[in-house]
Structure formats: structure tokens, C-alpha cells
């Protein structure tokens, strides 16, 4: 039951963090420029890992003619799961972490809950 509650709370937090509204966007949505509107990735909504496991994630920004297609990988708890800017995630200790892939420009992002066990 605790895991289910955590997953729901983590998904809520992730949604508000990645997709929440802000009055200080890093771009002007109606400035005529093209920004990232989707990301293709093998990072799904929930992943189970064991301590010591590594997973290589890939991400591609679309459209390819966006003003900046740079994507950034991040972890909300790198002591549980760390991730490099090349998308290599490594599980360090039991717990849960949220991995995210976000666009440098355009405010678009996606994320996943990572569950790590012994």
C-alpha cells in the first residue's frame, strides 16, 4: 500500500514539476520559433532495478528543426539512482527516485519512477 501511495505522489510531483505552469517561461510561446514538442525515449513510466544495475536510456527530441534540441537527463535522488548526460542510469541503494529528461529550451519534459531493491 505504501508503494502505491508513493507512486501516485511521485507521479503527481513529477507532473507538476515537469508540466506545471510558470509565468517565467524560458521562451515566448508565440515568438514564431519552433520548440521541442515531443521526446522519443526508452524511459517508461516505472522501472524496477536492483542495487548495482545499470540501464542505458536514449532520448531524441522532435521536431528535429527546433531552435535547440538539447536534452538534459536528471535524477531527483542521485544517491539512489544517478544518471549521466549520456543517459546511463545506475542504481546505488534501495529506494525510489524520479528520472527526468527535459528540453533546454521550450519547457518540455518527461519522467519515470525508478524503484530500486536489494
mmCIF file with all atom_site columns, C-alpha atoms in Angstrom:
data_model
loop_
_atom_site.group_PDB
_atom_site.id
_atom_site.type_symbol
_atom_site.label_atom_id
_atom_site.label_alt_id
_atom_site.label_comp_id
_atom_site.label_asym_id
_atom_site.label_entity_id
_atom_site.label_seq_id
_atom_site.pdbx_PDB_ins_code
_atom_site.Cartn_x
_atom_site.Cartn_y
_atom_site.Cartn_z
_atom_site.occupancy
_atom_site.B_iso_or_equiv
_atom_site.pdbx_formal_charge
_atom_site.auth_seq_id
_atom_site.auth_comp_id
_atom_site.auth_asym_id
_atom_site.auth_atom_id
_atom_site.pdbx_PDB_model_num
ATOM 1   C CA . UNK A 1 1   ? 0.000  0.000  0.000   1.00 0.00 ? 1   UNK A CA 1
ATOM 2   C CA . UNK A 1 2   ? 2.832  2.410  0.870   1.00 0.00 ? 2   UNK A CA 1
ATOM 3   C CA . UNK A 1 3   ? 4.457  1.791  -2.535  1.00 0.00 ? 3   UNK A CA 1
ATOM 4   C CA . UNK A 1 4   ? 1.181  2.536  -4.348  1.00 0.00 ? 4   UNK A CA 1
ATOM 5   C CA . UNK A 1 5   ? 0.737  5.782  -2.439  1.00 0.00 ? 5   UNK A CA 1
ATOM 6   C CA . UNK A 1 6   ? 4.347  6.772  -3.141  1.00 0.00 ? 6   UNK A CA 1
ATOM 7   C CA . UNK A 1 7   ? 3.969  6.073  -6.860  1.00 0.00 ? 7   UNK A CA 1
ATOM 8   C CA . UNK A 1 8   ? 0.809  8.223  -7.020  1.00 0.00 ? 8   UNK A CA 1
ATOM 9   C CA . UNK A 1 9   ? 2.504  11.038 -5.092  1.00 0.00 ? 9   UNK A CA 1
ATOM 10  C CA . UNK A 1 10  ? 5.663  10.768 -7.184  1.00 0.00 ? 10  UNK A CA 1
ATOM 11  C CA . UNK A 1 11  ? 3.638  10.900 -10.409 1.00 0.00 ? 11  UNK A CA 1
ATOM 12  C CA . UNK A 1 12  ? 1.805  13.992 -9.132  1.00 0.00 ? 12  UNK A CA 1
ATOM 13  C CA . UNK A 1 13  ? 5.045  15.694 -8.177  1.00 0.00 ? 13  UNK A CA 1
ATOM 14  C CA . UNK A 1 14  ? 6.610  14.756 -11.491 1.00 0.00 ? 14  UNK A CA 1
ATOM 15  C CA . UNK A 1 15  ? 3.663  16.136 -13.441 1.00 0.00 ? 15  UNK A CA 1
ATOM 16  C CA . UNK A 1 16  ? 3.652  19.427 -11.580 1.00 0.00 ? 16  UNK A CA 1
ATOM 17  C CA . UNK A 1 17  ? 7.443  19.731 -11.788 1.00 0.00 ? 17  UNK A CA 1
ATOM 18  C CA . UNK A 1 18  ? 7.777  18.969 -15.482 1.00 0.00 ? 18  UNK A CA 1
ATOM 19  C CA . UNK A 1 19  ? 4.496  20.238 -16.834 1.00 0.00 ? 19  UNK A CA 1
ATOM 20  C CA . UNK A 1 20  ? 3.438  22.859 -14.310 1.00 0.00 ? 20  UNK A CA 1
ATOM 21  C CA . UNK A 1 21  ? 2.627  26.388 -15.345 1.00 0.00 ? 21  UNK A CA 1
ATOM 22  C CA . UNK A 1 22  ? 5.070  29.194 -14.870 1.00 0.00 ? 22  UNK A CA 1
ATOM 23  C CA . UNK A 1 23  ? 4.839  32.888 -15.508 1.00 0.00 ? 23  UNK A CA 1
ATOM 24  C CA . UNK A 1 24  ? 8.568  32.967 -16.303 1.00 0.00 ? 24  UNK A CA 1
ATOM 25  C CA . UNK A 1 25  ? 8.942  30.601 -19.252 1.00 0.00 ? 25  UNK A CA 1
ATOM 26  C CA . UNK A 1 26  ? 12.411 30.390 -20.827 1.00 0.00 ? 26  UNK A CA 1
ATOM 27  C CA . UNK A 1 27  ? 10.872 31.243 -24.199 1.00 0.00 ? 27  UNK A CA 1
ATOM 28  C CA . UNK A 1 28  ? 7.976  33.104 -25.746 1.00 0.00 ? 28  UNK A CA 1
ATOM 29  C CA . UNK A 1 29  ? 5.438  30.515 -26.997 1.00 0.00 ? 29  UNK A CA 1
ATOM 30  C CA . UNK A 1 30  ? 4.219  32.802 -29.782 1.00 0.00 ? 30  UNK A CA 1
ATOM 31  C CA . UNK A 1 31  ? 7.601  34.078 -30.931 1.00 0.00 ? 31  UNK A CA 1
ATOM 32  C CA . UNK A 1 32  ? 7.418  32.208 -34.268 1.00 0.00 ? 32  UNK A CA 1
ATOM 33  C CA . UNK A 1 33  ? 10.243 29.814 -33.391 1.00 0.00 ? 33  UNK A CA 1
ATOM 34  C CA . UNK A 1 34  ? 9.920  26.037 -33.313 1.00 0.00 ? 34  UNK A CA 1
ATOM 35  C CA . UNK A 1 35  ? 10.440 24.319 -29.944 1.00 0.00 ? 35  UNK A CA 1
ATOM 36  C CA . UNK A 1 36  ? 10.615 20.670 -28.900 1.00 0.00 ? 36  UNK A CA 1
ATOM 37  C CA . UNK A 1 37  ? 7.127  19.206 -28.620 1.00 0.00 ? 37  UNK A CA 1
ATOM 38  C CA . UNK A 1 38  ? 7.928  15.526 -28.116 1.00 0.00 ? 38  UNK A CA 1
ATOM 39  C CA . UNK A 1 39  ? 10.690 13.217 -26.962 1.00 0.00 ? 39  UNK A CA 1
ATOM 40  C CA . UNK A 1 40  ? 11.157 9.628  -28.156 1.00 0.00 ? 40  UNK A CA 1
ATOM 41  C CA . UNK A 1 41  ? 12.780 7.514  -25.448 1.00 0.00 ? 41  UNK A CA 1
ATOM 42  C CA . UNK A 1 42  ? 13.013 4.069  -23.905 1.00 0.00 ? 42  UNK A CA 1
ATOM 43  C CA . UNK A 1 43  ? 12.442 5.666  -20.463 1.00 0.00 ? 43  UNK A CA 1
ATOM 44  C CA . UNK A 1 44  ? 8.985  4.376  -19.486 1.00 0.00 ? 44  UNK A CA 1
ATOM 45  C CA . UNK A 1 45  ? 6.758  5.335  -16.575 1.00 0.00 ? 45  UNK A CA 1
ATOM 46  C CA . UNK A 1 46  ? 8.126  2.859  -13.985 1.00 0.00 ? 46  UNK A CA 1
ATOM 47  C CA . UNK A 1 47  ? 11.371 0.854  -13.949 1.00 0.00 ? 47  UNK A CA 1
ATOM 48  C CA . UNK A 1 48  ? 12.473 -1.736 -11.394 1.00 0.00 ? 48  UNK A CA 1
ATOM 49  C CA . UNK A 1 49  ? 16.199 -2.033 -10.711 1.00 0.00 ? 49  UNK A CA 1
ATOM 50  C CA . UNK A 1 50  ? 18.451 -3.824 -8.242  1.00 0.00 ? 50  UNK A CA 1
ATOM 51  C CA . UNK A 1 51  ? 21.378 -2.179 -6.450  1.00 0.00 ? 51  UNK A CA 1
ATOM 52  C CA . UNK A 1 52  ? 24.344 -2.225 -8.838  1.00 0.00 ? 52  UNK A CA 1
ATOM 53  C CA . UNK A 1 53  ? 22.212 -2.440 -12.017 1.00 0.00 ? 53  UNK A CA 1
ATOM 54  C CA . UNK A 1 54  ? 22.720 -0.029 -14.900 1.00 0.00 ? 54  UNK A CA 1
ATOM 55  C CA . UNK A 1 55  ? 20.286 0.871  -17.683 1.00 0.00 ? 55  UNK A CA 1
ATOM 56  C CA . UNK A 1 56  ? 21.136 2.846  -20.813 1.00 0.00 ? 56  UNK A CA 1
ATOM 57  C CA . UNK A 1 57  ? 18.380 5.286  -21.739 1.00 0.00 ? 57  UNK A CA 1
ATOM 58  C CA . UNK A 1 58  ? 18.099 7.023  -25.080 1.00 0.00 ? 58  UNK A CA 1
ATOM 59  C CA . UNK A 1 59  ? 16.214 10.180 -25.974 1.00 0.00 ? 59  UNK A CA 1
ATOM 60  C CA . UNK A 1 60  ? 15.587 12.023 -29.223 1.00 0.00 ? 60  UNK A CA 1
ATOM 61  C CA . UNK A 1 61  ? 13.954 15.441 -29.476 1.00 0.00 ? 61  UNK A CA 1
ATOM 62  C CA . UNK A 1 62  ? 11.329 16.318 -32.108 1.00 0.00 ? 62  UNK A CA 1
ATOM 63  C CA . UNK A 1 63  ? 10.866 18.171 -34.297 1.00 0.00 ? 63  UNK A CA 1
ATOM 64  C CA . UNK A 1 64  ? 14.460 17.993 -35.484 1.00 0.00 ? 64  UNK A CA 1
ATOM 65  C CA . UNK A 1 65  ? 14.257 21.613 -36.744 1.00 0.00 ? 65  UNK A CA 1
ATOM 66  C CA . UNK A 1 66  ? 13.544 23.014 -33.244 1.00 0.00 ? 66  UNK A CA 1
ATOM 67  C CA . UNK A 1 67  ? 15.677 26.013 -32.245 1.00 0.00 ? 67  UNK A CA 1
ATOM 68  C CA . UNK A 1 68  ? 17.506 23.838 -29.693 1.00 0.00 ? 68  UNK A CA 1
ATOM 69  C CA . UNK A 1 69  ? 17.170 20.053 -29.489 1.00 0.00 ? 69  UNK A CA 1
ATOM 70  C CA . UNK A 1 70  ? 19.429 19.733 -26.424 1.00 0.00 ? 70  UNK A CA 1
ATOM 71  C CA . UNK A 1 71  ? 18.017 17.350 -23.797 1.00 0.00 ? 71  UNK A CA 1
ATOM 72  C CA . UNK A 1 72  ? 19.141 17.038 -20.161 1.00 0.00 ? 72  UNK A CA 1
ATOM 73  C CA . UNK A 1 73  ? 18.886 13.887 -18.025 1.00 0.00 ? 73  UNK A CA 1
ATOM 74  C CA . UNK A 1 74  ? 18.424 14.334 -14.268 1.00 0.00 ? 74  UNK A CA 1
ATOM 75  C CA . UNK A 1 75  ? 17.589 12.420 -11.073 1.00 0.00 ? 75  UNK A CA 1
ATOM 76  C CA . UNK A 1 76  ? 15.762 13.826 -8.064  1.00 0.00 ? 76  UNK A CA 1
ATOM 77  C CA . UNK A 1 77  ? 17.792 11.486 -5.817  1.00 0.00 ? 77  UNK A CA 1
ATOM 78  C CA . UNK A 1 78  ? 21.199 10.684 -7.265  1.00 0.00 ? 78  UNK A CA 1
ATOM 79  C CA . UNK A 1 79  ? 22.162 8.756  -4.113  1.00 0.00 ? 79  UNK A CA 1
ATOM 80  C CA . UNK A 1 80  ? 19.514 6.180  -5.104  1.00 0.00 ? 80  UNK A CA 1
ATOM 81  C CA . UNK A 1 81  ? 19.768 6.361  -8.911  1.00 0.00 ? 81  UNK A CA 1
ATOM 82  C CA . UNK A 1 82  ? 22.266 8.556  -10.734 1.00 0.00 ? 82  UNK A CA 1
ATOM 83  C CA . UNK A 1 83  ? 22.141 9.309  -14.451 1.00 0.00 ? 83  UNK A CA 1
ATOM 84  C CA . UNK A 1 84  ? 24.800 10.700 -16.776 1.00 0.00 ? 84  UNK A CA 1
ATOM 85  C CA . UNK A 1 85  ? 24.131 13.206 -19.544 1.00 0.00 ? 85  UNK A CA 1
ATOM 86  C CA . UNK A 1 86  ? 24.588 10.272 -21.938 1.00 0.00 ? 86  UNK A CA 1
ATOM 87  C CA . UNK A 1 87  ? 21.571 8.561  -20.305 1.00 0.00 ? 87  UNK A CA 1
ATOM 88  C CA . UNK A 1 88  ? 23.342 5.843  -18.304 1.00 0.00 ? 88  UNK A CA 1
ATOM 89  C CA . UNK A 1 89  ? 21.392 5.252  -15.064 1.00 0.00 ? 89  UNK A CA 1
ATOM 90  C CA . UNK A 1 90  ? 22.967 3.368  -12.149 1.00 0.00 ? 90  UNK A CA 1
ATOM 91  C CA . UNK A 1 91  ? 21.201 2.092  -9.019  1.00 0.00 ? 91  UNK A CA 1
ATOM 92  C CA . UNK A 1 92  ? 23.173 2.773  -5.814  1.00 0.00 ? 92  UNK A CA 1
ATOM 93  C CA . UNK A 1 93  ? 20.878 1.901  -2.918  1.00 0.00 ? 93  UNK A CA 1
ATOM 94  C CA . UNK A 1 94  ? 17.282 0.789  -2.260  1.00 0.00 ? 94  UNK A CA 1
ATOM 95  C CA . UNK A 1 95  ? 14.538 3.381  -2.596  1.00 0.00 ? 95  UNK A CA 1
ATOM 96  C CA . UNK A 1 96  ? 12.709 5.380  -5.236  1.00 0.00 ? 96  UNK A CA 1
ATOM 97  C CA . UNK A 1 97  ? 13.903 8.167  -7.481  1.00 0.00 ? 97  UNK A CA 1
ATOM 98  C CA . UNK A 1 98  ? 12.435 10.119 -10.372 1.00 0.00 ? 98  UNK A CA 1
ATOM 99  C CA . UNK A 1 99  ? 14.472 10.369 -13.554 1.00 0.00 ? 99  UNK A CA 1
ATOM 100 C CA . UNK A 1 100 ? 13.602 13.139 -15.974 1.00 0.00 ? 100 UNK A CA 1
ATOM 101 C CA . UNK A 1 101 ? 14.521 14.147 -19.491 1.00 0.00 ? 101 UNK A CA 1
ATOM 102 C CA . UNK A 1 102 ? 13.877 17.800 -20.238 1.00 0.00 ? 102 UNK A CA 1
ATOM 103 C CA . UNK A 1 103 ? 14.414 20.197 -23.108 1.00 0.00 ? 103 UNK A CA 1
ATOM 104 C CA . UNK A 1 104 ? 16.875 23.017 -22.502 1.00 0.00 ? 104 UNK A CA 1
ATOM 105 C CA . UNK A 1 105 ? 14.556 25.365 -24.417 1.00 0.00 ? 105 UNK A CA 1
ATOM 106 C CA . UNK A 1 106 ? 10.813 25.051 -24.714 1.00 0.00 ? 106 UNK A CA 1
ATOM 107 C CA . UNK A 1 107 ? 9.858  23.751 -21.286 1.00 0.00 ? 107 UNK A CA 1
ATOM 108 C CA . UNK A 1 108 ? 9.046  20.204 -22.472 1.00 0.00 ? 108 UNK A CA 1
ATOM 109 C CA . UNK A 1 109 ? 9.968  17.163 -20.368 1.00 0.00 ? 109 UNK A CA 1
ATOM 110 C CA . UNK A 1 110 ? 9.105  13.594 -19.414 1.00 0.00 ? 110 UNK A CA 1
ATOM 111 C CA . UNK A 1 111 ? 9.957  11.400 -16.439 1.00 0.00 ? 111 UNK A CA 1
ATOM 112 C CA . UNK A 1 112 ? 9.923  7.975  -14.839 1.00 0.00 ? 112 UNK A CA 1
ATOM 113 C CA . UNK A 1 113 ? 9.767  6.496  -11.347 1.00 0.00 ? 113 UNK A CA 1
ATOM 114 C CA . UNK A 1 114 ? 12.730 4.206  -10.610 1.00 0.00 ? 114 UNK A CA 1
ATOM 115 C CA . UNK A 1 115 ? 12.240 1.556  -7.889  1.00 0.00 ? 115 UNK A CA 1
ATOM 116 C CA . UNK A 1 116 ? 15.472 0.091  -6.534  1.00 0.00 ? 116 UNK A CA 1
ATOM 117 C CA . UNK A 1 117 ? 15.633 -3.046 -4.395  1.00 0.00 ? 117 UNK A CA 1
ATOM 118 C CA . UNK A 1 118 ? 18.481 -5.093 -2.891  1.00 0.00 ? 118 UNK A CA 1
#
